[in-house]
Coordinates of C-alpha atoms and ligand atoms in Angstrom, one line a residue:
Chain A
M13 CA 43.3 107.5 -104.2
L14 CA 39.6 107.5 -103.4
N15 CA 40.3 109.6 -99.9
N16 CA 39.2 112.8 -99.9
D17 CA 42.8 114.0 -98.2
S18 CA 44.0 113.6 -102.3
P19 CA 43.0 115.8 -104.3
G20 CA 44.5 114.7 -107.6
S21 CA 45.9 117.8 -109.6
P22 CA 45.6 121.0 -108.8
L23 CA 42.7 122.7 -109.7
P24 CA 43.9 125.8 -112.8
D25 CA 44.1 128.8 -111.7
G26 CA 40.8 131.0 -110.7
L27 CA 38.3 127.5 -111.0
Q28 CA 38.7 127.7 -107.4
A29 CA 37.4 131.0 -106.5
K30 CA 34.8 130.0 -108.6
L31 CA 34.3 126.8 -107.5
D32 CA 33.8 128.6 -103.9
L33 CA 30.9 131.0 -105.5
V34 CA 29.0 127.8 -106.7
L35 CA 29.4 126.5 -103.0
E36 CA 28.6 129.8 -101.4
A37 CA 25.3 130.4 -103.2
H38 CA 23.8 126.4 -101.9
D39 CA 25.0 127.7 -98.8
Y40 CA 27.9 125.0 -98.6
D41 CA 25.2 123.0 -98.4
A42 CA 25.8 119.4 -99.3
T43 CA 22.5 118.2 -99.8
Q44 CA 22.2 120.8 -102.9
I45 CA 25.6 118.9 -104.4
V46 CA 22.6 118.4 -107.8
G47 CA 22.5 121.8 -108.3
I48 CA 25.8 122.7 -107.6
L49 CA 27.5 119.9 -110.1
L50 CA 25.0 120.7 -112.5
D51 CA 26.5 125.4 -111.8
A52 CA 29.5 123.7 -112.1
Q53 CA 30.1 121.7 -115.3
E54 CA 28.8 124.9 -116.4
L55 CA 32.7 126.4 -115.8
N56 CA 33.3 124.2 -117.9
E57 CA 33.1 125.1 -122.0
L58 CA 32.8 121.7 -122.1
H59 CA 30.0 121.3 -120.0
Y60 CA 31.4 118.5 -117.6
V61 CA 32.4 118.0 -114.2
P62 CA 36.3 117.2 -114.2
E63 CA 37.8 114.8 -111.5
P64 CA 39.7 116.7 -109.8
V65 CA 37.1 119.4 -109.4
S66 CA 34.6 116.5 -107.6
Y67 CA 37.4 115.6 -105.3
Y68 CA 37.5 119.5 -104.6
L69 CA 33.8 120.1 -104.2
A70 CA 33.9 116.7 -101.4
E71 CA 37.1 118.2 -99.8
R72 CA 34.1 121.7 -99.1
L73 CA 31.5 119.7 -99.0
K74 CA 32.8 117.0 -96.8
M75 CA 31.0 114.5 -98.3
P76 CA 33.2 111.8 -100.0
V77 CA 33.6 112.3 -103.2
S78 CA 32.1 108.7 -104.2
G79 CA 29.2 110.3 -103.3
I80 CA 29.4 112.5 -106.2
F81 CA 30.4 110.3 -108.4
D82 CA 27.3 108.4 -108.2
C83 CA 25.5 111.6 -109.1
L84 CA 27.2 112.0 -111.8
S85 CA 27.1 108.8 -113.4
F86 CA 23.1 108.9 -112.3
Y87 CA 21.6 112.0 -113.9
S88 CA 21.5 112.6 -117.7
E89 CA 21.9 116.5 -117.5
L90 CA 25.6 116.0 -115.2
S91 CA 28.2 114.7 -117.5
D92 CA 32.3 113.8 -116.0
K93 CA 33.5 113.5 -119.1
P94 CA 34.6 116.6 -121.5
R95 CA 31.0 117.0 -124.4
A96 CA 31.3 120.0 -127.1
K97 CA 30.8 123.5 -126.4
Y98 CA 27.6 123.2 -128.2
P99 CA 25.2 119.7 -127.2
L100 CA 22.9 120.2 -129.3
Q101 CA 20.1 118.3 -128.3
V102 CA 17.4 116.6 -130.3
C103 CA 14.0 115.8 -128.2
S104 CA 13.1 112.4 -129.2
S105 CA 9.7 112.2 -128.0
I106 CA 6.0 112.2 -128.6
A107 CA 5.4 115.3 -129.4
C108 CA 8.6 116.4 -130.9
R109 CA 8.6 112.6 -133.1
V110 CA 4.7 113.5 -133.9
N111 CA 6.3 117.2 -135.3
Q112 CA 8.9 115.5 -137.6
S113 CA 12.2 115.7 -135.0
D114 CA 14.0 112.8 -137.5
S115 CA 13.5 116.1 -140.1
L116 CA 15.0 118.2 -137.7
A117 CA 17.9 115.5 -136.0
S118 CA 18.4 114.7 -140.6
V119 CA 19.4 118.3 -141.2
L120 CA 22.2 118.3 -138.4
K121 CA 22.7 115.5 -139.3
E122 CA 24.2 116.4 -142.9
L123 CA 24.9 119.9 -141.9
L124 CA 27.7 118.3 -139.4
G125 CA 28.6 115.8 -140.9
I126 CA 28.1 113.7 -137.8
D127 CA 25.8 111.1 -135.7
F128 CA 24.0 110.6 -132.5
G129 CA 26.6 110.5 -129.7
E130 CA 29.3 112.5 -132.0
T131 CA 31.3 115.0 -131.7
T132 CA 32.4 117.9 -134.7
Y133 CA 36.2 116.8 -135.3
D134 CA 36.8 121.0 -134.0
G135 CA 34.5 119.6 -130.8
R136 CA 31.5 122.3 -131.5
F137 CA 29.0 120.4 -131.7
T138 CA 28.1 116.6 -130.2
L139 CA 24.9 115.9 -131.1
E140 CA 22.3 114.5 -127.9
K141 CA 19.1 112.0 -127.8
A142 CA 16.9 113.7 -125.3
T143 CA 13.6 112.7 -124.0
C144 CA 11.1 115.3 -123.2
F145 CA 12.1 118.4 -121.7
G146 CA 9.4 120.9 -121.0
A147 CA 9.1 122.1 -124.5
C148 CA 6.3 120.2 -126.4
D149 CA 4.0 123.3 -127.4
R150 CA 7.6 123.9 -129.0
A151 CA 7.7 120.1 -130.9
P152 CA 9.9 120.0 -132.7
A153 CA 12.4 121.5 -130.7
L154 CA 16.4 122.1 -129.7
R155 CA 18.1 122.2 -127.0
I156 CA 21.8 123.7 -126.1
N157 CA 22.7 124.4 -123.4
G158 CA 19.5 125.3 -121.5
Q159 CA 18.0 126.9 -124.3
V160 CA 15.5 125.8 -126.1
Y161 CA 15.4 126.7 -129.7
G162 CA 11.4 125.7 -132.0
P163 CA 10.3 124.7 -133.4
L164 CA 12.5 124.7 -136.0
H165 CA 11.1 123.2 -139.5
S166 CA 13.6 124.9 -142.2
R167 CA 16.9 123.5 -142.9
E168 CA 17.4 127.3 -143.3
E169 CA 16.3 128.5 -139.9
I170 CA 18.4 125.7 -138.4
A171 CA 20.8 126.5 -140.7
T172 CA 21.2 130.4 -139.3
L173 CA 20.6 128.3 -135.8
L174 CA 24.2 127.6 -135.5
R175 CA 25.4 129.7 -137.7
G176 CA 24.3 132.2 -135.4
L177 CA 26.3 130.1 -131.5
D178 CA 29.4 132.6 -130.5
Chain B
M13 CA -15.8 129.0 -125.8
E14 CA -15.5 131.2 -122.8
N15 CA -12.7 131.2 -120.3
F16 CA -13.7 131.1 -117.1
A17 CA -10.0 131.6 -115.0
F18 CA -9.3 130.2 -111.7
L19 CA -5.7 128.4 -111.4
T20 CA -4.8 131.1 -114.0
Q21 CA -6.8 134.0 -112.1
N22 CA -3.7 135.9 -111.4
F23 CA -1.7 135.1 -115.3
G24 CA -0.7 138.4 -116.6
R25 CA -1.9 140.7 -113.4
Y26 CA 0.9 141.2 -111.4
D27 CA 5.0 141.5 -112.1
T28 CA 6.5 138.4 -111.3
A29 CA 9.0 139.7 -110.0
S30 CA 7.7 141.8 -107.3
I31 CA 5.7 141.5 -103.7
G32 CA 4.4 144.1 -104.1
S33 CA 2.6 143.9 -107.2
Y34 CA 1.0 140.9 -105.9
M35 CA 0.2 142.4 -102.9
N36 CA -1.6 145.1 -104.5
V37 CA -3.8 142.0 -106.3
G38 CA -4.8 140.1 -103.2
G39 CA -1.6 138.1 -102.4
F40 CA -1.1 136.8 -99.2
Q41 CA -4.7 137.4 -98.3
A42 CA -5.0 133.5 -98.4
L43 CA -2.5 133.2 -96.3
K44 CA -4.0 135.3 -93.8
K45 CA -6.8 134.1 -93.8
A46 CA -5.9 130.8 -93.6
V47 CA -3.6 130.9 -90.2
N48 CA -7.2 132.4 -88.5
M49 CA -8.0 128.9 -89.4
D50 CA -7.8 125.7 -87.8
G51 CA -5.5 123.3 -90.6
E52 CA -8.6 120.3 -89.8
E53 CA -10.7 123.2 -91.5
I54 CA -8.7 123.4 -94.6
A55 CA -8.4 120.1 -95.2
Q56 CA -12.3 120.2 -95.1
L57 CA -12.4 123.0 -97.8
I58 CA -10.5 121.0 -100.4
A59 CA -11.8 117.8 -99.2
R60 CA -15.5 119.6 -100.0
N61 CA -14.3 121.0 -103.6
K62 CA -13.2 116.2 -104.0
V63 CA -9.6 117.5 -105.4
K64 CA -7.2 114.9 -106.2
G65 CA -4.0 115.7 -106.9
R66 CA -2.6 116.9 -110.2
G67 CA 0.6 115.6 -110.5
G68 CA -0.4 111.8 -112.0
A69 CA -1.3 109.7 -108.8
E70 CA -5.0 111.7 -107.7
Y71 CA -4.8 110.9 -104.5
D72 CA -7.1 112.8 -102.6
M73 CA -5.7 116.0 -101.3
G74 CA -8.4 116.5 -98.4
R75 CA -7.6 113.2 -97.3
K76 CA -3.8 113.2 -97.3
W77 CA -3.4 116.3 -95.9
S78 CA -5.7 115.8 -92.3
Q79 CA -2.9 112.8 -92.9
A80 CA -0.4 114.6 -92.5
R81 CA -1.3 116.7 -89.7
A82 CA -2.2 113.9 -87.2
V83 CA 1.7 112.4 -88.6
Q84 CA 3.1 113.6 -84.6
G85 CA 7.1 114.9 -85.4
E86 CA 8.1 117.9 -84.1
H87 CA 9.5 118.4 -87.7
K88 CA 7.5 118.1 -90.9
V89 CA 7.7 118.2 -94.7
I90 CA 6.5 119.9 -97.1
I91 CA 8.1 119.5 -100.8
C92 CA 6.1 120.5 -103.9
N93 CA 7.4 118.1 -106.4
A94 CA 8.0 120.6 -109.7
D95 CA 10.1 117.7 -111.1
E96 CA 7.2 117.7 -114.0
G97 CA 8.6 115.6 -116.1
E98 CA 5.7 113.2 -118.1
T99 CA 5.9 113.6 -121.7
T100 CA 3.2 116.0 -122.9
T101 CA 2.9 118.2 -119.8
F102 CA 4.0 121.6 -119.3
K103 CA 1.5 123.3 -116.8
D104 CA 3.7 123.4 -113.7
R105 CA 6.3 125.7 -116.0
E106 CA 3.3 127.9 -117.2
L107 CA 1.8 127.6 -112.8
I108 CA 6.0 129.2 -111.8
K109 CA 6.3 131.7 -114.8
N110 CA 3.3 133.5 -114.7
D111 CA 2.5 132.7 -110.7
P112 CA 5.1 131.7 -108.6
F113 CA 3.7 133.7 -105.5
N114 CA 1.0 131.9 -105.2
L115 CA 3.4 128.5 -104.8
I116 CA 5.4 130.5 -102.8
E117 CA 2.1 131.2 -100.4
A118 CA 0.5 128.0 -100.9
M119 CA 3.1 126.5 -99.7
I120 CA 3.1 128.6 -96.5
I121 CA 0.0 127.4 -95.7
A122 CA 0.5 123.9 -96.5
G123 CA 2.6 124.4 -93.9
W124 CA 0.5 125.8 -91.6
A125 CA -1.8 123.3 -91.6
M126 CA -0.3 120.2 -91.7
G127 CA 2.4 121.9 -88.6
A128 CA 5.4 121.1 -90.7
D129 CA 8.1 124.1 -90.6
K130 CA 10.3 123.7 -93.3
G131 CA 9.5 123.8 -97.7
F132 CA 11.8 122.4 -100.4
I133 CA 10.8 123.2 -104.0
Y134 CA 12.5 120.5 -106.5
M135 CA 12.5 121.5 -109.6
R136 CA 13.5 119.4 -113.0
A137 CA 17.1 121.1 -114.5
E138 CA 14.9 122.0 -117.6
Y139 CA 13.8 124.9 -115.5
A140 CA 17.0 126.4 -114.6
C141 CA 15.8 129.1 -116.3
L142 CA 12.4 129.9 -113.5
R143 CA 15.4 130.0 -110.7
P144 CA 15.8 133.6 -110.8
L145 CA 12.1 133.9 -110.3
L146 CA 11.5 131.1 -107.7
L147 CA 14.3 132.4 -105.3
N148 CA 13.5 136.1 -105.6
A149 CA 9.9 135.2 -105.2
I150 CA 11.3 133.6 -101.9
R151 CA 14.0 136.0 -100.5
Q152 CA 10.9 139.0 -100.7
A153 CA 8.6 137.2 -98.8
K154 CA 11.2 136.1 -96.5
N155 CA 11.8 139.7 -96.9
Y156 CA 8.6 140.3 -95.3
G157 CA 8.2 137.9 -92.8
F158 CA 6.1 135.3 -94.6
L159 CA 8.7 133.1 -94.3
G160 CA 11.0 132.9 -91.2
T161 CA 10.4 132.6 -87.5
N162 CA 7.0 133.7 -86.0
I163 CA 5.0 134.5 -89.1
L164 CA 2.4 136.9 -88.6
G165 CA 2.9 136.8 -85.5
R166 CA 1.5 133.7 -84.9
G167 CA 4.1 131.2 -83.4
F168 CA 5.3 128.9 -86.5
D169 CA 8.1 128.7 -88.4
F170 CA 8.2 127.9 -91.7
D171 CA 11.1 128.0 -94.8
I172 CA 10.9 126.9 -98.1
K173 CA 14.6 125.5 -100.6
L174 CA 14.6 125.5 -103.7
Y175 CA 16.2 121.9 -104.8
S176 CA 17.7 121.3 -108.7
G177 CA 16.9 118.3 -110.3
A178 CA 19.0 117.1 -113.4
G179 CA 17.2 114.9 -115.9
A180 CA 16.0 112.0 -114.0
Y181 CA 12.1 111.4 -114.9
V182 CA 12.2 108.9 -112.4
C183 CA 13.1 111.4 -110.0
G184 CA 9.2 112.7 -110.4
E185 CA 8.5 109.5 -108.0
G186 CA 8.2 110.7 -103.8
T187 CA 11.3 107.8 -102.7
A188 CA 13.7 109.1 -105.8
L189 CA 13.0 113.2 -105.2
I190 CA 13.9 112.3 -101.5
R191 CA 17.2 111.0 -102.2
S192 CA 17.8 113.1 -105.1
I193 CA 16.8 116.6 -102.0
E194 CA 19.3 114.8 -99.7
G195 CA 22.2 114.9 -102.3
K196 CA 21.5 111.5 -103.8
A197 CA 21.3 109.3 -106.9
G198 CA 17.5 109.6 -107.2
R199 CA 16.9 105.9 -107.2
P200 CA 13.8 104.9 -105.5
R201 CA 13.6 102.9 -102.7
M202 CA 11.0 100.2 -100.3
K203 CA 7.4 101.2 -98.9
P204 CA 6.9 101.5 -96.4
P205 CA 8.1 102.9 -94.7
F206 CA 5.4 105.4 -96.0
I207 CA 7.3 109.3 -96.7
K208 CA 4.7 110.3 -94.7
V209 CA 6.0 108.4 -91.3
S210 CA 9.4 109.2 -93.3
G211 CA 10.7 111.0 -96.1
V212 CA 13.6 112.5 -96.1
F213 CA 16.3 113.1 -94.3
A214 CA 13.4 110.6 -92.4
L215 CA 11.2 113.4 -91.8
P216 CA 7.2 113.2 -91.7
T217 CA 7.5 114.4 -95.8
C218 CA 4.0 115.5 -98.0
L219 CA 4.2 115.4 -101.4
Q220 CA 2.3 117.3 -103.5
N221 CA 2.7 118.5 -106.9
V222 CA 2.9 122.6 -107.9
E223 CA -0.8 122.7 -109.8
S224 CA -2.4 120.9 -106.7
L225 CA -0.3 123.7 -104.0
S226 CA -1.4 125.9 -106.6
L227 CA -5.0 125.9 -106.1
V228 CA -5.6 126.0 -102.3
P229 CA -4.8 129.8 -101.8
H230 CA -7.4 130.8 -104.6
L231 CA -9.6 127.6 -102.5
L232 CA -9.2 129.7 -99.5
L233 CA -10.3 133.1 -101.6
D234 CA -13.7 131.9 -103.0
E235 CA -16.4 132.9 -100.6
E236 CA -19.1 132.5 -103.1
G237 CA -17.7 129.5 -104.4
R238 CA -17.4 130.2 -107.7
Y239 CA -14.8 126.8 -108.4
A240 CA -17.0 124.7 -106.4
A241 CA -20.0 126.0 -109.7
Q242 CA -18.0 124.3 -112.0
G243 CA -17.1 120.3 -113.0
T244 CA -19.8 117.9 -112.2
E245 CA -20.2 116.2 -109.0
D246 CA -17.4 114.1 -108.4
S247 CA -14.8 115.9 -110.4
V248 CA -15.5 119.6 -109.1
G249 CA -14.2 123.0 -110.0
T250 CA -12.0 123.3 -112.5
K251 CA -7.9 121.8 -114.4
L252 CA -4.7 122.7 -116.2
V253 CA -4.4 120.4 -120.1
S254 CA -1.4 120.9 -121.8
V255 CA -1.8 119.4 -124.8
A256 CA 1.1 119.0 -127.6
G257 CA 2.2 116.9 -131.0
N258 CA -0.4 116.5 -134.0
V259 CA -2.9 120.4 -133.2
Q260 CA -2.2 123.5 -135.1
K261 CA -2.1 125.5 -131.2
P262 CA -0.1 123.4 -128.6
G263 CA -0.3 125.2 -124.9
V264 CA -2.2 124.1 -122.1
F265 CA -5.6 125.3 -121.3
E266 CA -8.0 125.7 -117.7
I267 CA -11.4 124.0 -118.7
P268 CA -14.2 123.1 -116.4
F269 CA -14.4 119.9 -115.7
G270 CA -16.4 118.3 -118.2
T271 CA -15.1 120.1 -121.1
T272 CA -15.1 117.2 -124.1
V273 CA -12.5 116.4 -125.5
R274 CA -13.6 118.0 -128.6
E275 CA -13.6 121.2 -127.0
I276 CA -10.1 120.4 -125.3
V277 CA -9.0 119.2 -128.9
Y278 CA -10.5 121.4 -132.0
G279 CA -11.8 124.0 -129.9
L280 CA -8.8 125.2 -127.7
A281 CA -5.6 123.7 -129.4
G282 CA -6.3 124.1 -132.6
G283 CA -7.4 121.4 -133.7
L284 CA -4.9 118.5 -135.6
P285 CA -3.2 120.0 -139.3
E286 CA -4.6 121.2 -141.9
G287 CA -5.7 117.8 -143.8
Q288 CA -5.5 115.3 -141.4
E289 CA -6.9 112.1 -138.8
L290 CA -7.0 111.5 -135.8
Q291 CA -5.0 108.4 -134.8
L292 CA -5.6 108.5 -131.3
I293 CA -5.2 110.9 -127.8
Q294 CA -2.3 109.8 -125.1
F295 CA -4.0 111.1 -121.8
G296 CA -1.4 111.7 -119.0
G297 CA 2.0 111.5 -120.8
A298 CA 3.8 108.8 -121.3
S299 CA 3.0 106.5 -118.5
G300 CA -1.0 107.5 -119.3
K301 CA -3.5 105.3 -121.5
A302 CA -4.2 105.6 -125.2
A303 CA -7.2 106.2 -126.8
G304 CA -9.1 105.6 -130.1
P305 CA -11.2 108.7 -132.3
D306 CA -14.0 108.0 -129.7
I307 CA -13.3 109.3 -127.2
L308 CA -13.2 113.2 -128.8
D309 CA -16.9 113.3 -127.4
C310 CA -16.1 111.9 -123.5
P311 CA -16.4 115.0 -121.3
Y312 CA -13.0 115.6 -119.7
T313 CA -13.6 114.6 -115.9
Y314 CA -11.8 111.5 -113.6
E315 CA -15.8 109.1 -114.2
D316 CA -15.0 109.6 -117.3
L317 CA -12.1 109.3 -119.0
R318 CA -11.8 106.3 -116.7
S319 CA -15.4 105.1 -117.9
H320 CA -13.1 105.2 -121.3
G321 CA -10.4 103.1 -120.2
V322 CA -8.3 105.8 -119.6
M323 CA -7.1 108.7 -116.9
V324 CA -6.8 112.5 -116.1
G325 CA -3.3 111.8 -114.7
S326 CA -0.8 114.6 -115.5
G327 CA -3.0 116.1 -117.3
G328 CA -1.1 116.1 -121.2
L329 CA -3.2 115.5 -123.8
A330 CA -0.8 113.6 -127.0
V331 CA -2.5 114.1 -130.0
V332 CA -1.0 111.3 -132.8
D333 CA -2.9 111.8 -136.2
K334 CA -2.7 109.3 -139.1
R335 CA 0.4 109.7 -139.8
T336 CA 2.1 108.0 -136.6
S337 CA 0.9 104.0 -136.8
V338 CA -0.1 103.0 -133.2
L339 CA 3.3 100.8 -133.7
D340 CA 5.5 103.6 -134.0
F341 CA 4.1 105.4 -132.2
L342 CA 4.2 103.2 -128.5
R343 CA 7.8 103.0 -130.0
I344 CA 8.2 106.5 -129.7
N345 CA 6.8 106.1 -125.7
Q346 CA 8.9 102.7 -124.8
D347 CA 11.8 104.5 -125.9
F348 CA 10.9 106.8 -122.8
F349 CA 10.6 104.1 -120.5
S350 CA 14.0 101.7 -121.6
E351 CA 16.0 104.9 -121.1
E352 CA 14.8 106.2 -118.4
S353 CA 14.0 103.5 -116.3
C354 CA 17.3 103.3 -113.2
G355 CA 16.9 99.4 -113.9
Q356 CA 17.5 99.0 -109.9
C357 CA 14.9 96.1 -109.7
T358 CA 14.3 92.9 -112.6
P359 CA 11.2 93.2 -114.0
C360 CA 11.3 97.0 -115.4
R361 CA 14.7 96.5 -116.4
E362 CA 14.1 94.0 -118.3
G363 CA 10.5 93.9 -118.8
N364 CA 11.6 97.3 -120.6
L365 CA 14.2 95.6 -122.4
H366 CA 11.8 92.8 -124.2
I367 CA 9.2 95.0 -124.7
K368 CA 11.3 97.9 -126.9
L369 CA 13.2 93.6 -128.7
I370 CA 9.3 92.8 -129.4
L371 CA 7.4 95.9 -130.4
E372 CA 10.3 96.5 -133.1
K373 CA 10.0 92.7 -134.7
L374 CA 6.2 93.9 -135.0
S375 CA 7.1 96.2 -136.7
A376 CA 9.2 94.0 -138.7
G377 CA 6.5 92.2 -139.0
T378 CA 8.4 88.8 -137.3
A379 CA 6.6 88.0 -134.5
T380 CA 4.6 86.1 -134.7
A381 CA 0.9 85.6 -132.0
E382 CA 3.8 83.6 -128.4
D383 CA 5.7 86.8 -129.1
V384 CA 2.6 89.1 -128.4
R385 CA 1.9 87.0 -125.8
L386 CA 5.0 87.3 -123.9
M387 CA 4.7 91.2 -124.3
K388 CA 1.3 91.6 -123.2
K389 CA 2.4 88.8 -120.1
I390 CA 5.7 90.9 -119.0
A391 CA 3.6 94.3 -119.8
R392 CA 1.4 92.4 -116.2
V393 CA 4.3 91.4 -114.4
M394 CA 6.1 94.9 -114.9
S395 CA 2.7 96.9 -113.2
M396 CA 3.0 94.5 -110.6
S397 CA 6.0 93.4 -110.0
S398 CA 8.3 96.0 -110.5
L399 CA 9.4 98.7 -107.4
C400 CA 8.4 101.8 -108.4
G401 CA 5.5 103.1 -110.1
L402 CA 8.0 104.6 -113.1
G403 CA 8.3 100.3 -113.9
E404 CA 4.5 99.7 -112.6
T405 CA 2.9 102.4 -114.8
A406 CA 5.5 102.0 -118.0
Q407 CA 2.9 99.3 -119.6
N408 CA 0.2 101.6 -118.9
T409 CA 0.0 103.0 -123.0
L410 CA 1.1 99.8 -124.3
L411 CA -1.9 97.9 -122.5
S412 CA -4.3 99.8 -123.5
A413 CA -3.3 100.1 -126.2
M414 CA -3.8 96.4 -127.3
Q415 CA -7.1 96.9 -126.0
V416 CA -7.9 100.3 -128.3
F417 CA -6.4 98.3 -131.7
P418 CA -6.2 94.4 -131.4
E419 CA -5.3 94.2 -134.8
V420 CA -2.6 95.8 -134.8
F421 CA -1.2 92.8 -132.7
E422 CA -2.7 90.3 -135.0
V423 CA 0.0 88.5 -136.5
T424 CA -0.1 86.2 -139.1
E425 CA 1.8 82.4 -137.5
R426 CA 3.3 81.3 -140.3
Q427 CA 3.8 77.4 -140.4
T428 CA 7.1 76.1 -138.7
G429 CA 6.7 76.3 -134.6
G430 CA 3.4 77.4 -135.0
V431 CA 2.1 78.0 -131.2
A432 CA -1.1 77.0 -130.7
L433 CA -3.0 79.1 -128.1
Ligands
FMN520 C1 7.7 108.2 -112.6 C2 7.4 108.8 -111.3 C3 7.4 110.2 -112.4 C4 6.7 111.4 -111.2 N1 6.9 112.4 -111.8 C5 5.4 113.7 -110.9 C6 6.5 115.5 -111.8 O1 7.2 114.3 -112.4 N2 5.3 115.8 -110.9 C7 4.1 115.4 -110.2 O2 4.2 115.9 -109.7 N3 4.5 114.0 -109.8 C8 5.3 112.8 -110.4 N4 4.4 112.1 -110.3 C9 3.6 111.7 -108.4 C10 4.7 111.5 -107.1 O3 5.0 110.8 -107.1 C11 3.2 111.6 -106.4 O4 2.1 111.0 -106.6 C12 2.6 113.5 -106.6 O5 3.8 114.7 -106.3 C13 1.8 114.0 -105.9 O6 1.3 115.6 -105.5 P1 0.3 115.6 -105.9 O7 -0.9 114.8 -105.0 O8 0.0 116.8 -105.7 O9 -0.7 114.5 -107.3 C14 5.8 110.5 -110.5 C15 5.2 109.5 -109.8 C16 6.5 108.5 -110.5 C17 5.5 107.2 -110.2
SF4_521 S1 10.4 100.0 -111.5 FE1 12.2 100.9 -112.7 S2 12.5 103.4 -112.7 FE2 11.6 101.9 -110.4 S3 12.8 101.4 -109.5 FE3 13.1 99.7 -110.9 S4 14.5 100.0 -112.6 FE4 14.1 101.8 -111.7
FES522 S1 8.2 115.9 -126.6 FE1 9.7 117.4 -127.4 S2 9.8 118.8 -125.3 FE2 8.4 117.6 -124.7

């Protein structure tokens, strides 16, 4: 089935049009595949690129789908598996670690009842470790869907932030 | 400390969404001047100011431009490296956010000077919020005829495209970055061929950091030599540093070279938190080197830092106080490389794994002297035989720490299986 003529299952209504807009914004340029996949995965509530989407993009960009799969597995910001609605990314690099990012992580674990790599039962949150995302002046920093929050010290602040999502 | 703004002179002075506003503060004057100069003259201007690349490798920038000019090719490429993946490094973020048009102007000037017709900006996904700003700047520059064909009537064509990374530190390395721009996974390749001869789409390519490029328009317009009057003989002018970790006011600061580390950490960055004592400072991010408190009175210059066993590198300073032990610091740093190694070559893939394990043993107090010796050996092998710069520099911090803090690596040998050293 690794053939561009067999796009697997059909795309849900409306998604195709949205993907076409993403493709257009990148001039249907296959070299921009990384940017295209980043945008495409944001069309999905669970922030990932489902297999039929990969096949569709490969077809429209006239590129082998294996190239897309290679990118999906190589780049840590891309995912071919469903994540949560709110992936919580705790920075685990030096500026954040020496500013008690471990306590930030403990508070999150306790509030949500999950550990790193786990998802809450309702699929709303996953807890992930990230390497430095360039917000070291806001350490300890947390990133949720590209948005940076920090410095986050008090339990109260963290709880309010989680409640405020949605 | 008085604030000397050269690289940051446009910060806050214009509306970053408007080319008209940029032109009101002198925007594109440098380009107009440049197109009446020979490219080699521009390269010489950079060389006279002894500018070294600001991405980490400290390569002589004027020389790089002369070399790029000398390469023959119908099409040539300039890439702006905005991947800024080094830890505690966020100066390029500030340059793009506060002065996006200057970067665009700088790239056009570089295109002119090197005879390139294609420009790419490769920006990390983490800075996605800055994409609209750059895309808008590119669009407006195009509308005003500063990009496109026959720019300023000089028969010079140049265009800029923005590419996005997706969370891979290794993509800041030249050959990996190029593969990423080609729409592939960013795995580094062997050199040669060097990218100046065969880079993106096999075209001659010049890769330059955001800060390095941003300096050029200002240098071109600096007729009184304000820049050259700053700094020392070998480290001319100013530099952006980003300071983070255990400091009260983390941030990006423009300093004249020669400012002491103490002035940076205690003056500009507000010093350590109340009652805390300095353990170490790591210069240049995860691939940089560490020094103890005796670095404080060292002037921040290429030559002085080097003689103290550290480097300017990416311009980042990670300040660590005594609440974090040297070993914990090293383990955090090692986690970064264990995560970011692409795993393609053996020294880096296996070396990072084994050093991580030995550091864990040291922390747990179960390491032997043989483990420590092995760790040092692996670190050296990695720096000599890894395929790319990531593996070559991954153990810089460890090796420097072994020099500065030998006591941390002293192991009391147990009786059984004791190894004679
Ligand atoms: C693993 C690795 C990551 C790098 N990351 C960056 C980066 O994020 N930004 C950067 O400008 N240079 C980075 N560099 C250095 C570049 O490869 C290159 O030397 C630099 O962009 C050249 O520009 P410059 O001479 O203006 O510094 C990295 C190098 C390596 C080996
Ligand atoms: S040195 Fe490390 S990052 Fe570079 S190619 Fe080898 S495994 Fe990949
Ligand atoms: S160290 Fe956490 S964002 Fe840089």
